PDB file of C-alpha atoms in Angstrom:
ATOM      1  CA  UNK A  65     -20.591  -3.534 -17.216  1.00  0.00           C
ATOM      2  CA  UNK A  66     -19.155  -0.291 -18.504  1.00  0.00           C
ATOM      3  CA  UNK A  67     -19.376   1.208 -15.038  1.00  0.00           C
ATOM      4  CA  UNK A  68     -16.211  -0.335 -13.613  1.00  0.00           C
ATOM      5  CA  UNK A  69     -12.970   1.549 -13.731  1.00  0.00           C
ATOM      6  CA  UNK A  70      -9.256   1.063 -13.397  1.00  0.00           C
ATOM      7  CA  UNK A  71      -7.510   0.114 -10.220  1.00  0.00           C
ATOM      8  CA  UNK A  72      -4.239   1.354  -8.811  1.00  0.00           C
ATOM      9  CA  UNK A  73      -2.446   0.454  -5.572  1.00  0.00           C
ATOM     10  CA  UNK A  74      -2.153   2.873  -2.684  1.00  0.00           C
ATOM     11  CA  UNK A  75       1.235   4.046  -1.503  1.00  0.00           C
ATOM     12  CA  UNK A  76       0.692   2.409   1.888  1.00  0.00           C
ATOM     13  CA  UNK A  77       0.788  -1.034   0.318  1.00  0.00           C
ATOM     14  CA  UNK A  78      -2.953  -1.444   0.442  1.00  0.00           C
ATOM     15  CA  UNK A  79      -4.596  -2.130  -2.917  1.00  0.00           C
ATOM     16  CA  UNK A  80      -7.060   0.584  -3.851  1.00  0.00           C
ATOM     17  CA  UNK A  81      -8.843   1.875  -6.883  1.00  0.00           C
ATOM     18  CA  UNK A  82      -7.936   5.089  -8.638  1.00  0.00           C
ATOM     19  CA  UNK A  83     -10.724   7.279  -9.857  1.00  0.00           C
ATOM     20  CA  UNK A  84     -11.363   7.094 -13.595  1.00  0.00           C
ATOM     21  CA  UNK A  85     -13.318  10.190 -14.359  1.00  0.00           C
ATOM     22  CA  UNK A  86     -14.193   9.804 -18.010  1.00  0.00           C
ATOM     23  CA  UNK A  87     -15.869   7.401 -20.369  1.00  0.00           C
ATOM     24  CA  UNK A  88     -12.539   7.073 -22.157  1.00  0.00           C
ATOM     25  CA  UNK A  89     -10.962   5.677 -18.971  1.00  0.00           C
ATOM     26  CA  UNK A  90     -13.733   3.096 -18.728  1.00  0.00           C
ATOM     27  CA  UNK A  91     -13.237   2.072 -22.342  1.00  0.00           C
ATOM     28  CA  UNK A  92      -9.551   1.422 -21.675  1.00  0.00           C
ATOM     29  CA  UNK A  93     -10.328  -0.683 -18.602  1.00  0.00           C
ATOM     30  CA  UNK A  94     -13.065  -2.602 -20.401  1.00  0.00           C
ATOM     31  CA  UNK A  95     -10.579  -3.719 -23.036  1.00  0.00           C
ATOM     32  CA  UNK A  96      -8.230  -4.972 -20.327  1.00  0.00           C
ATOM     33  CA  UNK A  97     -11.026  -6.828 -18.553  1.00  0.00           C
ATOM     34  CA  UNK A  98     -12.472  -8.468 -21.656  1.00  0.00           C
ATOM     35  CA  UNK A  99     -10.566  -7.949 -24.916  1.00  0.00           C
ATOM     36  CA  UNK A 100     -13.275  -9.783 -26.861  1.00  0.00           C
ATOM     37  CA  UNK A 101     -16.311  -7.876 -25.633  1.00  0.00           C
ATOM     38  CA  UNK A 102     -14.607  -4.578 -24.905  1.00  0.00           C
ATOM     39  CA  UNK A 103     -16.668  -1.627 -23.727  1.00  0.00           C
ATOM     40  CA  UNK A 104     -20.366  -2.483 -23.456  1.00  0.00           C
ATOM     41  CA  UNK A 105     -22.712   0.145 -22.065  1.00  0.00           C
ATOM     42  CA  UNK A 106     -26.119  -0.158 -23.819  1.00  0.00           C
ATOM     43  CA  UNK A 107     -27.823   2.143 -21.269  1.00  0.00           C
ATOM     44  CA  UNK A 108     -25.151   4.808 -21.696  1.00  0.00           C
ATOM     45  CA  UNK A 109     -24.564   4.921 -17.947  1.00  0.00           C
ATOM     46  CA  UNK A 110     -21.006   6.139 -18.427  1.00  0.00           C
ATOM     47  CA  UNK A 111     -22.377   9.548 -19.441  1.00  0.00           C
ATOM     48  CA  UNK A 112     -25.129   9.759 -16.819  1.00  0.00           C
ATOM     49  CA  UNK A 113     -25.425  12.266 -13.983  1.00  0.00           C
ATOM     50  CA  UNK A 114     -27.486  10.729 -11.158  1.00  0.00           C
ATOM     51  CA  UNK A 115     -29.330  12.886  -8.601  1.00  0.00           C
ATOM     52  CA  UNK A 116     -27.925  16.105 -10.030  1.00  0.00           C
ATOM     53  CA  UNK A 117     -24.379  14.944  -9.303  1.00  0.00           C
ATOM     54  CA  UNK A 118     -21.485  15.267 -11.729  1.00  0.00           C
ATOM     55  CA  UNK A 119     -20.587  12.597 -14.236  1.00  0.00           C
ATOM     56  CA  UNK A 120     -17.434  11.861 -12.233  1.00  0.00           C
ATOM     57  CA  UNK A 121     -19.463  11.251  -9.073  1.00  0.00           C
ATOM     58  CA  UNK A 122     -21.921   9.065 -10.984  1.00  0.00           C
ATOM     59  CA  UNK A 123     -19.110   6.967 -12.411  1.00  0.00           C
ATOM     60  CA  UNK A 124     -17.716   6.580  -8.882  1.00  0.00           C
ATOM     61  CA  UNK A 125     -21.128   5.417  -7.653  1.00  0.00           C
ATOM     62  CA  UNK A 126     -21.545   2.907 -10.487  1.00  0.00           C
ATOM     63  CA  UNK A 127     -18.045   1.523 -10.136  1.00  0.00           C
ATOM     64  CA  UNK A 128     -18.424   1.103  -6.381  1.00  0.00           C
ATOM     65  CA  UNK A 129     -21.817  -0.567  -6.840  1.00  0.00           C
ATOM     66  CA  UNK A 130     -20.445  -3.080  -9.331  1.00  0.00           C
ATOM     67  CA  UNK A 131     -17.426  -3.946  -7.210  1.00  0.00           C
ATOM     68  CA  UNK A 132     -19.539  -4.359  -4.064  1.00  0.00           C
ATOM     69  CA  UNK A 133     -22.211  -6.441  -5.801  1.00  0.00           C
ATOM     70  CA  UNK A 134     -19.492  -8.617  -7.274  1.00  0.00           C
ATOM     71  CA  UNK A 135     -17.915  -9.254  -3.892  1.00  0.00           C
ATOM     72  CA  UNK A 136     -21.234 -10.187  -2.302  1.00  0.00           C
ATOM     73  CA  UNK A 137     -22.047 -12.436  -5.255  1.00  0.00           C
ATOM     74  CA  UNK A 138     -18.744 -14.272  -4.821  1.00  0.00           C
ATOM     75  CA  UNK A 139     -19.599 -14.902  -1.171  1.00  0.00           C
ATOM     76  CA  UNK A 140     -23.064 -16.085  -2.199  1.00  0.00           C
ATOM     77  CA  UNK A 141     -21.817 -18.349  -4.980  1.00  0.00           C
ATOM     78  CA  UNK A 142     -19.256 -20.110  -2.801  1.00  0.00           C
ATOM     79  CA  UNK A 143     -21.697 -20.308   0.119  1.00  0.00           C
ATOM     80  CA  UNK A 144     -24.381 -21.795  -2.109  1.00  0.00           C
ATOM     81  CA  UNK A 145     -22.058 -24.557  -3.307  1.00  0.00           C
ATOM     82  CA  UNK A 146     -20.867 -25.275   0.241  1.00  0.00           C
ATOM     83  CA  UNK A 147     -24.407 -25.598   1.627  1.00  0.00           C
ATOM     84  CA  UNK A 148     -25.634 -27.578  -1.378  1.00  0.00           C
ATOM     85  CA  UNK A 149     -22.921 -30.130  -0.614  1.00  0.00           C
ATOM     86  CA  UNK A 150     -23.758 -30.400   3.084  1.00  0.00           C
ATOM     87  CA  UNK A 151     -20.959 -28.344   4.601  1.00  0.00           C
ATOM     88  CA  UNK A 152     -21.864 -26.687   7.897  1.00  0.00           C
ATOM     89  CA  UNK A 153     -20.295 -25.814  11.232  1.00  0.00           C
ATOM     90  CA  UNK A 154     -20.390 -28.711  13.726  1.00  0.00           C
ATOM     91  CA  UNK A 155     -21.145 -26.564  16.773  1.00  0.00           C
ATOM     92  CA  UNK A 156     -24.468 -25.101  17.861  1.00  0.00           C
ATOM     93  CA  UNK A 157     -25.806 -22.116  15.927  1.00  0.00           C
ATOM     94  CA  UNK A 158     -27.769 -20.592  18.831  1.00  0.00           C
ATOM     95  CA  UNK A 159     -27.378 -20.305  22.579  1.00  0.00           C
ATOM     96  CA  UNK A 160     -30.229 -22.760  23.143  1.00  0.00           C
ATOM     97  CA  UNK A 161     -28.222 -25.468  21.365  1.00  0.00           C
ATOM     98  CA  UNK A 162     -30.031 -25.287  18.031  1.00  0.00           C
ATOM     99  CA  UNK A 163     -27.599 -26.677  15.419  1.00  0.00           C
ATOM    100  CA  UNK A 164     -26.919 -25.201  12.023  1.00  0.00           C
ATOM    101  CA  UNK A 165     -29.643 -26.444   9.666  1.00  0.00           C
ATOM    102  CA  UNK A 166     -29.006 -28.952   6.906  1.00  0.00           C
ATOM    103  CA  UNK A 167     -29.673 -27.693   3.394  1.00  0.00           C
ATOM    104  CA  UNK A 168     -30.497 -31.133   2.006  1.00  0.00           C
ATOM    105  CA  UNK A 169     -29.143 -29.817  -1.261  1.00  0.00           C
ATOM    106  CA  UNK A 170     -31.425 -26.766  -1.186  1.00  0.00           C
ATOM    107  CA  UNK A 171     -29.628 -23.626   0.080  1.00  0.00           C
ATOM    108  CA  UNK A 172     -32.606 -21.215  -0.239  1.00  0.00           C
ATOM    109  CA  UNK A 173     -34.688 -23.565   1.929  1.00  0.00           C
ATOM    110  CA  UNK A 174     -31.847 -23.576   4.461  1.00  0.00           C
ATOM    111  CA  UNK A 175     -32.051 -19.792   4.743  1.00  0.00           C
ATOM    112  CA  UNK A 176     -35.797 -20.046   5.363  1.00  0.00           C
ATOM    113  CA  UNK A 177     -35.133 -22.405   8.276  1.00  0.00           C
ATOM    114  CA  UNK A 178     -32.786 -19.973  10.048  1.00  0.00           C
ATOM    115  CA  UNK A 179     -34.522 -18.188  12.934  1.00  0.00           C
ATOM    116  CA  UNK A 180     -35.463 -14.541  12.591  1.00  0.00           C
ATOM    117  CA  UNK A 181     -33.314 -13.698  15.629  1.00  0.00           C
ATOM    118  CA  UNK A 182     -30.261 -15.082  13.849  1.00  0.00           C
ATOM    119  CA  UNK A 183     -31.166 -13.221  10.655  1.00  0.00           C
ATOM    120  CA  UNK A 184     -31.475  -9.935  12.534  1.00  0.00           C
ATOM    121  CA  UNK A 185     -27.950 -10.427  13.870  1.00  0.00           C
ATOM    122  CA  UNK A 186     -26.692 -10.969  10.321  1.00  0.00           C
ATOM    123  CA  UNK A 187     -28.502  -7.896   9.017  1.00  0.00           C
ATOM    124  CA  UNK A 188     -27.214  -5.807  11.937  1.00  0.00           C
ATOM    125  CA  UNK A 189     -23.639  -6.693  11.005  1.00  0.00           C
ATOM    126  CA  UNK A 190     -24.346  -5.906   7.359  1.00  0.00           C
ATOM    127  CA  UNK A 191     -25.850  -2.581   8.378  1.00  0.00           C
ATOM    128  CA  UNK A 192     -22.757  -1.659  10.377  1.00  0.00           C
ATOM    129  CA  UNK A 193     -20.421  -2.622   7.536  1.00  0.00           C
ATOM    130  CA  UNK A 194     -22.503  -0.530   5.133  1.00  0.00           C
ATOM    131  CA  UNK A 195     -22.409   2.432   7.519  1.00  0.00           C
ATOM    132  CA  UNK A 196     -18.647   2.149   7.931  1.00  0.00           C
ATOM    133  CA  UNK A 197     -18.067   1.830   4.177  1.00  0.00           C
ATOM    134  CA  UNK A 198     -19.875   5.145   3.556  1.00  0.00           C
ATOM    135  CA  UNK A 199     -17.705   7.147   5.949  1.00  0.00           C
ATOM    136  CA  UNK A 200     -15.907  10.147   4.550  1.00  0.00           C
ATOM    137  CA  UNK A 201     -12.992  11.309   6.686  1.00  0.00           C
ATOM    138  CA  UNK A 202      -9.748  13.211   6.074  1.00  0.00           C
ATOM    139  CA  UNK A 203      -8.085   9.823   5.590  1.00  0.00           C
ATOM    140  CA  UNK A 204     -10.810   8.247   3.495  1.00  0.00           C
ATOM    141  CA  UNK A 205     -12.719  10.166   0.854  1.00  0.00           C
ATOM    142  CA  UNK A 206     -16.144   9.003  -0.267  1.00  0.00           C
ATOM    143  CA  UNK A 207     -16.128   7.232  -3.626  1.00  0.00           C
ATOM    144  CA  UNK A 208     -18.400   9.939  -5.083  1.00  0.00           C
ATOM    145  CA  UNK A 209     -16.113  12.714  -3.842  1.00  0.00           C
ATOM    146  CA  UNK A 210     -12.792  11.708  -5.318  1.00  0.00           C
ATOM    147  CA  UNK A 211     -12.316   8.579  -3.240  1.00  0.00           C
ATOM    148  CA  UNK A 212     -11.538   5.100  -4.466  1.00  0.00           C
ATOM    149  CA  UNK A 213     -14.542   2.930  -5.400  1.00  0.00           C
ATOM    150  CA  UNK A 214     -14.250  -0.500  -3.832  1.00  0.00           C
ATOM    151  CA  UNK A 215     -11.791   0.675  -1.172  1.00  0.00           C
ATOM    152  CA  UNK A 216     -13.118  -0.280   2.267  1.00  0.00           C
ATOM    153  CA  UNK A 217     -11.897   2.032   5.067  1.00  0.00           C
ATOM    154  CA  UNK A 218      -9.740   0.604   7.818  1.00  0.00           C
ATOM    155  CA  UNK A 219     -11.250   0.022  11.234  1.00  0.00           C
ATOM    156  CA  UNK A 220      -9.890   2.751  13.487  1.00  0.00           C
ATOM    157  CA  UNK A 221     -10.184   2.945  17.268  1.00  0.00           C
ATOM    158  CA  UNK A 222     -10.347   5.912  19.589  1.00  0.00           C
ATOM    159  CA  UNK A 223     -12.146   9.235  19.554  1.00  0.00           C
ATOM    160  CA  UNK A 224     -12.662   9.228  15.773  1.00  0.00           C
ATOM    161  CA  UNK A 225     -13.415   5.558  15.381  1.00  0.00           C
ATOM    162  CA  UNK A 226     -14.731   2.450  17.098  1.00  0.00           C
ATOM    163  CA  UNK A 227     -14.697   2.799  20.913  1.00  0.00           C
ATOM    164  CA  UNK A 228     -12.702  -0.395  21.412  1.00  0.00           C
ATOM    165  CA  UNK A 229      -9.655  -2.010  19.773  1.00  0.00           C
ATOM    166  CA  UNK A 230     -10.206  -3.781  16.449  1.00  0.00           C
ATOM    167  CA  UNK A 231      -7.074  -5.818  15.654  1.00  0.00           C
ATOM    168  CA  UNK A 232      -7.954  -6.732  12.069  1.00  0.00           C
ATOM    169  CA  UNK A 233      -9.290  -4.806   9.098  1.00  0.00           C
ATOM    170  CA  UNK A 234     -11.963  -6.151   6.776  1.00  0.00           C
ATOM    171  CA  UNK A 235      -9.606  -5.905   3.812  1.00  0.00           C
ATOM    172  CA  UNK A 236      -6.353  -7.852   4.017  1.00  0.00           C
ATOM    173  CA  UNK A 237      -6.422  -8.360   7.816  1.00  0.00           C
ATOM    174  CA  UNK A 238      -3.009 -10.062   7.833  1.00  0.00           C
ATOM    175  CA  UNK A 239      -1.368  -7.570   5.447  1.00  0.00           C
ATOM    176  CA  UNK A 240      -0.393 -10.185   2.887  1.00  0.00           C
ATOM    177  CA  UNK A 241      -0.419  -7.573   0.115  1.00  0.00           C
ATOM    178  CA  UNK A 242       2.088  -5.308   1.878  1.00  0.00           C
ATOM    179  CA  UNK A 243       5.013  -6.317  -0.350  1.00  0.00           C
ATOM    180  CA  UNK A 244       3.013  -7.084  -3.476  1.00  0.00           C
ATOM    181  CA  UNK A 245       4.141  -5.316  -6.648  1.00  0.00           C
ATOM    182  CA  UNK A 246       1.938  -2.649  -8.205  1.00  0.00           C
ATOM    183  CA  UNK A 247       1.507  -4.714 -11.348  1.00  0.00           C
ATOM    184  CA  UNK A 248       0.336  -7.706  -9.321  1.00  0.00           C
ATOM    185  CA  UNK A 249      -2.163  -5.589  -7.396  1.00  0.00           C
ATOM    186  CA  UNK A 250      -3.625  -4.156 -10.579  1.00  0.00           C
ATOM    187  CA  UNK A 251      -3.886  -7.609 -12.135  1.00  0.00           C
ATOM    188  CA  UNK A 252      -5.624  -9.075  -9.090  1.00  0.00           C
ATOM    189  CA  UNK A 253      -8.060  -6.196  -8.834  1.00  0.00           C
ATOM    190  CA  UNK A 254      -9.029  -6.583 -12.484  1.00  0.00           C
ATOM    191  CA  UNK A 255      -9.542 -10.276 -11.800  1.00  0.00           C
ATOM    192  CA  UNK A 256     -11.827  -9.335  -8.911  1.00  0.00           C
ATOM    193  CA  UNK A 257     -14.120  -7.414 -11.249  1.00  0.00           C
ATOM    194  CA  UNK A 258     -14.284 -10.299 -13.721  1.00  0.00           C
ATOM    195  CA  UNK A 259     -14.841 -12.881 -10.993  1.00  0.00           C
ATOM    196  CA  UNK A 260     -17.530 -10.708  -9.451  1.00  0.00           C
ATOM    197  CA  UNK A 261     -19.358 -10.417 -12.760  1.00  0.00           C
ATOM    198  CA  UNK A 262     -19.212 -14.179 -13.256  1.00  0.00           C
ATOM    199  CA  UNK A 263     -20.429 -14.796  -9.690  1.00  0.00           C
ATOM    200  CA  UNK A 264     -23.434 -12.506 -10.197  1.00  0.00           C
ATOM    201  CA  UNK A 265     -24.452 -14.528 -13.234  1.00  0.00           C
ATOM    202  CA  UNK A 266     -23.744 -17.761 -11.381  1.00  0.00           C
ATOM    203  CA  UNK A 267     -25.797 -17.163  -8.229  1.00  0.00           C
ATOM    204  CA  UNK A 268     -28.748 -15.793 -10.211  1.00  0.00           C
ATOM    205  CA  UNK A 269     -28.489 -18.813 -12.488  1.00  0.00           C
ATOM    206  CA  UNK A 270     -28.743 -21.148  -9.480  1.00  0.00           C
ATOM    207  CA  UNK A 271     -31.793 -19.344  -8.107  1.00  0.00           C
ATOM    208  CA  UNK A 272     -33.464 -19.154 -11.515  1.00  0.00           C
ATOM    209  CA  UNK A 273     -32.964 -22.864 -12.084  1.00  0.00           C
ATOM    210  CA  UNK A 274     -34.576 -23.656  -8.727  1.00  0.00           C
ATOM    211  CA  UNK A 275     -37.523 -21.278  -9.019  1.00  0.00           C
ATOM    212  CA  UNK A 276     -38.287 -21.577 -12.728  1.00  0.00           C
ATOM    213  CA  UNK A 277     -37.417 -25.100 -13.764  1.00  0.00           C
ATOM    214  CA  UNK A 278     -35.975 -25.298 -17.245  1.00  0.00           C
ATOM    215  CA  UNK A 279     -34.870 -21.666 -17.299  1.00  0.00           C
ATOM    216  CA  UNK A 280     -31.224 -22.755 -17.113  1.00  0.00           C
ATOM    217  CA  UNK A 281     -30.948 -25.852 -19.338  1.00  0.00           C
ATOM    218  CA  UNK A 282     -27.517 -26.860 -18.036  1.00  0.00           C
ATOM    219  CA  UNK A 283     -28.895 -27.075 -14.482  1.00  0.00           C
ATOM    220  CA  UNK A 284     -32.137 -28.885 -15.299  1.00  0.00           C
ATOM    221  CA  UNK A 285     -32.435 -31.883 -12.997  1.00  0.00           C
ATOM    222  CA  UNK A 286     -29.313 -30.899 -11.089  1.00  0.00           C
ATOM    223  CA  UNK A 287     -30.863 -28.581  -8.492  1.00  0.00           C
ATOM    224  CA  UNK A 288     -34.008 -29.246  -6.417  1.00  0.00           C
ATOM    225  CA  UNK A 289     -37.081 -27.093  -6.893  1.00  0.00           C
ATOM    226  CA  UNK A 290     -37.616 -24.189  -4.499  1.00  0.00           C
ATOM    227  CA  UNK A 291     -41.125 -22.809  -4.104  1.00  0.00           C
ATOM    228  CA  UNK A 292     -40.308 -20.002  -1.650  1.00  0.00           C
ATOM    229  CA  UNK A 293     -39.448 -16.367  -2.322  1.00  0.00           C
ATOM    230  CA  UNK A 294     -35.693 -16.116  -2.963  1.00  0.00           C
ATOM    231  CA  UNK A 295     -35.651 -12.320  -2.662  1.00  0.00           C
ATOM    232  CA  UNK A 296     -37.515 -12.138   0.671  1.00  0.00           C
ATOM    233  CA  UNK A 297     -35.228 -11.930   3.732  1.00  0.00           C
ATOM    234  CA  UNK A 298     -37.895 -13.372   6.065  1.00  0.00           C
ATOM    235  CA  UNK A 299     -40.495 -16.086   5.615  1.00  0.00           C
ATOM    236  CA  UNK A 300     -42.988 -13.846   7.422  1.00  0.00           C
ATOM    237  CA  UNK A 301     -43.963 -10.732   5.483  1.00  0.00           C
ATOM    238  CA  UNK A 302     -43.597  -8.264   8.350  1.00  0.00           C
ATOM    239  CA  UNK A 303     -44.141  -5.192   6.195  1.00  0.00           C
ATOM    240  CA  UNK A 304     -47.168  -6.708   4.483  1.00  0.00           C
ATOM    241  CA  UNK A 305     -48.830  -7.788   7.715  1.00  0.00           C
ATOM    242  CA  UNK A 306     -49.589  -4.145   8.525  1.00  0.00           C
ATOM    243  CA  UNK A 307     -51.652  -3.969   5.332  1.00  0.00           C
ATOM    244  CA  UNK A 308     -53.314  -7.353   5.678  1.00  0.00           C
ATOM    245  CA  UNK A 309     -50.918  -9.034   3.243  1.00  0.00           C
ATOM    246  CA  UNK A 310     -49.298 -12.405   3.806  1.00  0.00           C
TER     247      UNK A 310
END
């Protein structure tokens, strides 16, 4: 939790994080994020130096990791609730007319029912987004090299970018934040960290309640049991098959 750092808006109108290079910077941010808890770093990660890198680079890595995990957890939390309540697209999911599956109140089981072909498409998109987020160019420094953790680079076209036009960026595609005040941007970015932390606890709480009944008392009897493997992307253990494992 002590790995996040302060945010500051970019001059172009796009919200971005500003590098906080010291433990003292993290302590200041922590107090803004949670005045009651304050700075909490029991593993002393704020003073670590991973892989022989500097402390500044390590802090950049940890901050970026927390922000990214928080964003994915928010997607997962909202998606879980939507599927648990029966929301799904009305059109076909696949070219052969296969519809989107019904969760029947059990989102992990829904994921198991999605075809491997569809999952590979999802993972391919994720892989591309990960690749693009790690780019270090003259206009976008890597978050471990003085860049802004949590700042996703714009999609650029042409010789130095994607070989076809991309009309919208992943972050703020309609440029709603263009005229937002700096104070508002900072406030919203701090809220993103807090919401991301809450979402990480929330989605893991849902999965724990389904896989280990009684582990989350407030959800006992609310969620159906799930006897699959929530951390396995595929029902078939492709890696294990080579070693005779199922």
